[in-house]
Amino acid sequence: DMQMTQSPSSLSASVGDRVTITCRASQVIGNSLAWYQQKPGEVPNLLIYAASTLQSGVPSRFSGSGSGTDFTLTISSLQPEDVATYYCQKYNSSPWTFGQGTKVEV
Amino acid sequence: QVHLVESGGGVVQPGRSLRLSCAASGFTLSRHGMHWVRQAPGKGLEWVAVTWYDGSNKYYADSVKGRFTVSRDNSKNTLYLQMDSLRVEDTAVYYCVREVKYPGYFDLWGRGTLVTVSS
């Protein structure tokens, strides 16, 4: 089965820190990788698609990189409002598998 | 305003059925693939099913294959999820989600509807 593995599962950092979350696909997916942010009690929100393209309206402190099987989401300067769980997702074909999530605390 | 609004959730006994609906507004449903994604209490996101923009193709997660059926009525701008033979492990918030283009990422999510399977 296709799997998306995120690491770490959770992290705690200080305001202003650089935060990096990784996502590894069990098969090559090109750049068909999206990142979503889900704040507590809210609906998931698209941050990045095509591995590195920032969705309109998303702050520029978020960035994505990678291709093939290894991907990274970076928050360049962590803000209090970034407390959330972050999910990667592959979308090159069925199934549209999500990673297990990374919970970010400040 | 562009919206997706799910309905039909509730409490149901194991083995019974439930049908969820998702009403789309502010955009033309027939131009988009549409998905269902669920999230069990305190857990992560799990993709459930997709129907292509015209309903010609449908795919399901292994966990629901043979029990759930996704359908759509583009004339009513509505997406459906028929859930049969429900199990306790199907308990989750079910989200209706719009795909940008096939194969694509998700750019619009509904607020979700809670399904609780319990005896």
mmCIF file of C-alpha atoms in Angstrom:
data_model
loop_
_atom_site.group_PDB
_atom_site.id
_atom_site.type_symbol
_atom_site.label_atom_id
_atom_site.label_comp_id
_atom_site.label_asym_id
_atom_site.label_seq_id
_atom_site.Cartn_x
_atom_site.Cartn_y
_atom_site.Cartn_z
ATOM 1 C CA ASP A 1 0.000 0.000 0.000
ATOM 2 C CA MET A 2 1.054 3.549 -0.709
ATOM 3 C CA GLN A 3 2.214 5.311 2.453
ATOM 4 C CA MET A 4 3.127 8.869 3.372
ATOM 5 C CA THR A 5 5.347 9.111 6.431
ATOM 6 C CA GLN A 6 5.799 12.402 8.242
ATOM 7 C CA SER A 7 8.395 13.263 10.839
ATOM 8 C CA PRO A 8 8.406 14.302 13.534
ATOM 9 C CA SER A 9 4.943 13.415 14.851
ATOM 10 C CA SER A 10 5.075 16.478 17.070
ATOM 11 C CA LEU A 11 7.424 19.299 17.917
ATOM 12 C CA SER A 12 7.654 22.260 20.227
ATOM 13 C CA ALA A 13 9.518 25.384 19.225
ATOM 14 C CA SER A 14 9.825 29.033 20.183
ATOM 15 C CA VAL A 15 8.431 32.047 18.400
ATOM 16 C CA GLY A 16 10.868 33.036 15.675
ATOM 17 C CA ASP A 17 12.374 29.563 15.288
ATOM 18 C CA ARG A 18 12.812 27.877 11.932
ATOM 19 C CA VAL A 19 10.707 24.710 11.808
ATOM 20 C CA THR A 20 11.093 21.859 9.338
ATOM 21 C CA ILE A 21 8.697 18.967 8.763
ATOM 22 C CA THR A 22 9.538 16.113 6.414
ATOM 23 C CA CYS A 23 7.289 13.824 4.414
ATOM 24 C CA ARG A 24 8.429 10.664 2.671
ATOM 25 C CA ALA A 25 6.400 8.801 0.059
ATOM 26 C CA SER A 26 6.747 5.032 -0.296
ATOM 27 C CA GLN A 27 6.630 5.421 -4.106
ATOM 28 C CA VAL A 28 7.784 8.124 -6.485
ATOM 29 C CA ILE A 29 5.095 10.804 -6.853
ATOM 30 C CA GLY A 30 6.922 13.486 -8.836
ATOM 31 C CA ASN A 31 5.913 16.835 -7.365
ATOM 32 C CA SER A 32 2.259 15.869 -6.697
ATOM 33 C CA LEU A 33 2.476 16.781 -3.045
ATOM 34 C CA ALA A 34 0.338 19.185 -1.021
ATOM 35 C CA TRP A 35 0.585 20.477 2.529
ATOM 36 C CA TYR A 36 -2.413 21.369 4.694
ATOM 37 C CA GLN A 37 -2.663 23.179 8.014
ATOM 38 C CA GLN A 38 -5.383 22.285 10.501
ATOM 39 C CA LYS A 39 -5.697 24.601 13.474
ATOM 40 C CA PRO A 40 -7.457 23.263 16.589
ATOM 41 C CA GLY A 41 -11.192 23.013 16.008
ATOM 42 C CA GLU A 42 -10.929 24.141 12.411
ATOM 43 C CA VAL A 43 -11.134 22.661 8.931
ATOM 44 C CA PRO A 44 -7.902 21.819 7.048
ATOM 45 C CA ASN A 45 -6.531 24.631 4.918
ATOM 46 C CA LEU A 46 -4.332 24.286 1.832
ATOM 47 C CA LEU A 47 -0.869 25.798 2.272
ATOM 48 C CA ILE A 48 1.254 24.455 -0.585
ATOM 49 C CA TYR A 49 0.681 22.419 -3.730
ATOM 50 C CA ALA A 50 2.971 21.013 -6.427
ATOM 51 C CA ALA A 51 5.471 20.514 -3.590
ATOM 52 C CA SER A 52 6.593 24.143 -3.561
ATOM 53 C CA THR A 53 3.846 26.477 -4.821
ATOM 54 C CA LEU A 54 2.353 28.676 -2.121
ATOM 55 C CA GLN A 55 -1.436 28.878 -2.152
ATOM 56 C CA SER A 56 -2.779 32.414 -2.524
ATOM 57 C CA GLY A 57 -3.072 34.197 0.803
ATOM 58 C CA VAL A 58 -0.649 31.956 2.677
ATOM 59 C CA PRO A 59 2.124 33.859 4.496
ATOM 60 C CA SER A 60 5.521 33.758 2.807
ATOM 61 C CA ARG A 61 7.171 32.292 5.917
ATOM 62 C CA PHE A 62 5.791 28.945 4.700
ATOM 63 C CA SER A 63 7.724 27.160 1.978
ATOM 64 C CA GLY A 64 7.919 23.695 0.506
ATOM 65 C CA SER A 65 10.527 21.722 -1.360
ATOM 66 C CA GLY A 66 11.309 18.288 -2.702
ATOM 67 C CA SER A 67 10.356 15.898 -5.469
ATOM 68 C CA GLY A 68 10.200 12.187 -6.076
ATOM 69 C CA THR A 69 9.812 10.687 -2.610
ATOM 70 C CA ASP A 70 11.212 13.234 -0.146
ATOM 71 C CA PHE A 71 9.541 16.526 0.701
ATOM 72 C CA THR A 72 9.902 19.291 3.261
ATOM 73 C CA LEU A 73 7.657 21.973 4.729
ATOM 74 C CA THR A 74 9.517 24.854 6.348
ATOM 75 C CA ILE A 75 8.225 27.660 8.530
ATOM 76 C CA SER A 76 11.004 30.248 8.451
ATOM 77 C CA SER A 77 9.969 32.141 11.584
ATOM 78 C CA LEU A 78 7.375 30.403 13.735
ATOM 79 C CA GLN A 79 4.464 32.569 14.895
ATOM 80 C CA PRO A 80 1.908 31.887 17.661
ATOM 81 C CA GLU A 81 -0.850 31.534 15.056
ATOM 82 C CA ASP A 82 1.039 28.652 13.430
ATOM 83 C CA VAL A 83 0.026 26.278 16.230
ATOM 84 C CA ALA A 84 -1.635 23.526 14.252
ATOM 85 C CA THR A 85 -1.296 20.033 12.863
ATOM 86 C CA TYR A 86 0.276 19.851 9.424
ATOM 87 C CA TYR A 87 -0.478 17.108 6.896
ATOM 88 C CA CYS A 88 1.198 16.181 3.654
ATOM 89 C CA GLN A 89 -0.835 14.511 0.896
ATOM 90 C CA LYS A 90 0.005 12.829 -2.385
ATOM 91 C CA TYR A 91 -2.375 13.445 -5.279
ATOM 92 C CA ASN A 92 -0.800 11.942 -8.384
ATOM 93 C CA SER A 93 -3.301 9.068 -8.404
ATOM 94 C CA SER A 94 -5.691 7.115 -6.213
ATOM 95 C CA PRO A 95 -5.526 6.793 -3.250
ATOM 96 C CA TRP A 96 -5.093 10.410 -2.163
ATOM 97 C CA THR A 97 -3.072 9.385 0.891
ATOM 98 C CA PHE A 98 -2.344 11.759 3.772
ATOM 99 C CA GLY A 99 0.598 11.631 6.128
ATOM 100 C CA GLN A 100 -0.209 10.956 9.772
ATOM 101 C CA GLY A 101 0.261 14.610 10.714
ATOM 102 C CA THR A 102 2.793 16.713 12.616
ATOM 103 C CA LYS A 103 1.537 18.664 15.603
ATOM 104 C CA VAL A 104 3.365 21.976 16.073
ATOM 105 C CA GLU A 105 3.300 23.715 19.433
ATOM 106 C CA VAL A 106 4.785 27.009 20.520
ATOM 107 C CA GLN B 1 -19.346 33.029 -1.639
ATOM 108 C CA VAL B 2 -18.058 29.567 -2.359
ATOM 109 C CA HIS B 3 -19.316 26.949 0.078
ATOM 110 C CA LEU B 4 -19.666 23.254 0.732
ATOM 111 C CA VAL B 5 -22.216 22.241 3.352
ATOM 112 C CA GLU B 6 -22.487 18.665 4.542
ATOM 113 C CA SER B 7 -25.559 17.150 6.181
ATOM 114 C CA GLY B 8 -26.935 13.776 7.174
ATOM 115 C CA GLY B 9 -24.631 12.845 10.018
ATOM 116 C CA GLY B 10 -25.860 11.383 13.263
ATOM 117 C CA VAL B 11 -25.779 8.382 15.567
ATOM 118 C CA VAL B 12 -26.364 4.987 13.994
ATOM 119 C CA GLN B 13 -26.016 1.404 15.163
ATOM 120 C CA PRO B 14 -23.358 -0.914 13.738
ATOM 121 C CA GLY B 15 -24.522 -2.634 10.574
ATOM 122 C CA ARG B 16 -26.981 0.107 9.667
ATOM 123 C CA SER B 17 -26.847 2.646 6.834
ATOM 124 C CA LEU B 18 -26.592 6.405 6.530
ATOM 125 C CA ARG B 19 -26.489 8.791 3.589
ATOM 126 C CA LEU B 20 -24.518 12.008 3.678
ATOM 127 C CA SER B 21 -25.164 14.952 1.390
ATOM 128 C CA CYS B 22 -22.964 17.879 0.425
ATOM 129 C CA ALA B 23 -24.507 20.976 -1.114
ATOM 130 C CA ALA B 24 -22.194 23.145 -3.200
ATOM 131 C CA SER B 25 -22.783 26.829 -3.789
ATOM 132 C CA GLY B 26 -20.928 29.645 -5.482
ATOM 133 C CA PHE B 27 -19.301 27.447 -8.114
ATOM 134 C CA THR B 28 -20.213 24.866 -10.754
ATOM 135 C CA LEU B 29 -19.942 21.408 -9.231
ATOM 136 C CA SER B 30 -19.734 19.705 -12.645
ATOM 137 C CA ARG B 31 -16.298 21.232 -13.263
ATOM 138 C CA HIS B 32 -14.645 19.489 -10.324
ATOM 139 C CA GLY B 33 -13.762 16.089 -9.003
ATOM 140 C CA MET B 34 -15.216 15.772 -5.521
ATOM 141 C CA HIS B 35 -13.975 13.783 -2.555
ATOM 142 C CA TRP B 36 -14.971 12.640 0.887
ATOM 143 C CA VAL B 37 -12.323 12.773 3.620
ATOM 144 C CA ARG B 38 -12.901 11.701 7.212
ATOM 145 C CA GLN B 39 -11.277 12.351 10.539
ATOM 146 C CA ALA B 40 -11.878 10.108 13.545
ATOM 147 C CA PRO B 41 -11.972 11.896 16.920
ATOM 148 C CA GLY B 42 -8.468 13.038 17.812
ATOM 149 C CA LYS B 43 -6.978 11.346 14.744
ATOM 150 C CA GLY B 44 -5.567 12.364 11.382
ATOM 151 C CA LEU B 45 -7.134 12.820 7.972
ATOM 152 C CA GLU B 46 -8.185 9.765 5.962
ATOM 153 C CA TRP B 47 -9.177 9.972 2.313
ATOM 154 C CA VAL B 48 -12.410 8.017 1.692
ATOM 155 C CA ALA B 49 -13.654 8.338 -1.889
ATOM 156 C CA VAL B 50 -13.660 10.390 -5.083
ATOM 157 C CA THR B 51 -16.040 10.873 -7.972
ATOM 158 C CA TRP B 52 -14.841 12.447 -11.188
ATOM 159 C CA TYR B 53 -16.401 15.684 -12.402
ATOM 160 C CA ASP B 54 -18.967 13.794 -14.488
ATOM 161 C CA GLY B 55 -19.385 10.790 -12.200
ATOM 162 C CA SER B 56 -17.786 8.477 -14.774
ATOM 163 C CA ASN B 57 -15.134 7.159 -12.414
ATOM 164 C CA LYS B 58 -15.103 6.517 -8.703
ATOM 165 C CA TYR B 59 -12.380 5.291 -6.383
ATOM 166 C CA TYR B 60 -12.488 4.229 -2.753
ATOM 167 C CA ALA B 61 -10.155 3.662 0.162
ATOM 168 C CA ASP B 62 -9.680 -0.022 0.934
ATOM 169 C CA SER B 63 -11.251 0.540 4.355
ATOM 170 C CA VAL B 64 -14.643 1.421 2.825
ATOM 171 C CA LYS B 65 -14.606 -0.394 -0.517
ATOM 172 C CA GLY B 66 -17.746 -2.452 -1.026
ATOM 173 C CA ARG B 67 -19.595 -0.649 1.791
ATOM 174 C CA PHE B 68 -19.613 3.025 0.748
ATOM 175 C CA THR B 69 -20.856 4.500 -2.517
ATOM 176 C CA VAL B 70 -20.113 8.020 -3.709
ATOM 177 C CA SER B 71 -22.427 9.700 -6.194
ATOM 178 C CA ARG B 72 -23.317 13.144 -7.441
ATOM 179 C CA ASP B 73 -26.175 15.061 -9.017
ATOM 180 C CA ASN B 74 -24.618 17.948 -10.893
ATOM 181 C CA SER B 75 -28.038 19.347 -11.767
ATOM 182 C CA LYS B 76 -28.630 19.814 -8.033
ATOM 183 C CA ASN B 77 -25.027 20.783 -7.243
ATOM 184 C CA THR B 78 -24.967 18.000 -4.670
ATOM 185 C CA LEU B 79 -22.562 15.215 -3.700
ATOM 186 C CA TYR B 80 -23.602 12.113 -1.760
ATOM 187 C CA LEU B 81 -22.005 9.347 0.270
ATOM 188 C CA GLN B 82 -24.086 6.244 0.885
ATOM 189 C CA MET B 83 -22.620 4.366 3.826
ATOM 190 C CA ASP B 84 -23.804 0.786 4.376
ATOM 191 C CA SER B 85 -22.748 -1.900 6.861
ATOM 192 C CA LEU B 86 -21.384 0.764 9.168
ATOM 193 C CA ARG B 87 -18.756 -0.169 11.723
ATOM 194 C CA VAL B 88 -17.680 1.437 14.992
ATOM 195 C CA GLU B 89 -14.401 2.396 13.289
ATOM 196 C CA ASP B 90 -16.321 4.495 10.752
ATOM 197 C CA THR B 91 -17.023 7.024 13.509
ATOM 198 C CA ALA B 92 -15.595 10.328 12.274
ATOM 199 C CA VAL B 93 -16.251 13.795 10.970
ATOM 200 C CA TYR B 94 -16.864 13.458 7.234
ATOM 201 C CA TYR B 95 -15.700 16.319 5.047
ATOM 202 C CA CYS B 96 -16.821 17.080 1.518
ATOM 203 C CA VAL B 97 -13.845 18.402 -0.436
ATOM 204 C CA ARG B 98 -13.328 19.984 -3.847
ATOM 205 C CA GLU B 99 -10.447 18.947 -6.083
ATOM 206 C CA VAL B 100 -8.787 21.618 -8.189
ATOM 207 C CA LYS B 101 -8.383 19.404 -11.246
ATOM 208 C CA TYR B 102 -7.665 15.721 -11.767
ATOM 209 C CA PRO B 103 -5.420 14.510 -10.357
ATOM 210 C CA GLY B 104 -5.363 17.335 -7.949
ATOM 211 C CA TYR B 105 -5.075 18.756 -4.502
ATOM 212 C CA PHE B 106 -7.956 20.027 -2.385
ATOM 213 C CA ASP B 107 -8.730 23.728 -2.345
ATOM 214 C CA LEU B 108 -12.144 23.874 -0.648
ATOM 215 C CA TRP B 109 -13.412 21.973 2.400
ATOM 216 C CA GLY B 110 -16.831 21.846 4.002
ATOM 217 C CA ARG B 111 -17.280 22.163 7.760
ATOM 218 C CA GLY B 112 -17.934 18.464 8.083
ATOM 219 C CA THR B 113 -20.697 16.306 9.541
ATOM 220 C CA LEU B 114 -20.189 13.927 12.455
ATOM 221 C CA VAL B 115 -21.097 10.267 12.078
ATOM 222 C CA THR B 116 -21.133 8.198 15.246
ATOM 223 C CA VAL B 117 -21.514 4.442 14.974
ATOM 224 C CA SER B 118 -22.414 2.987 18.334
ATOM 225 C CA SER B 119 -24.717 0.421 19.839
#
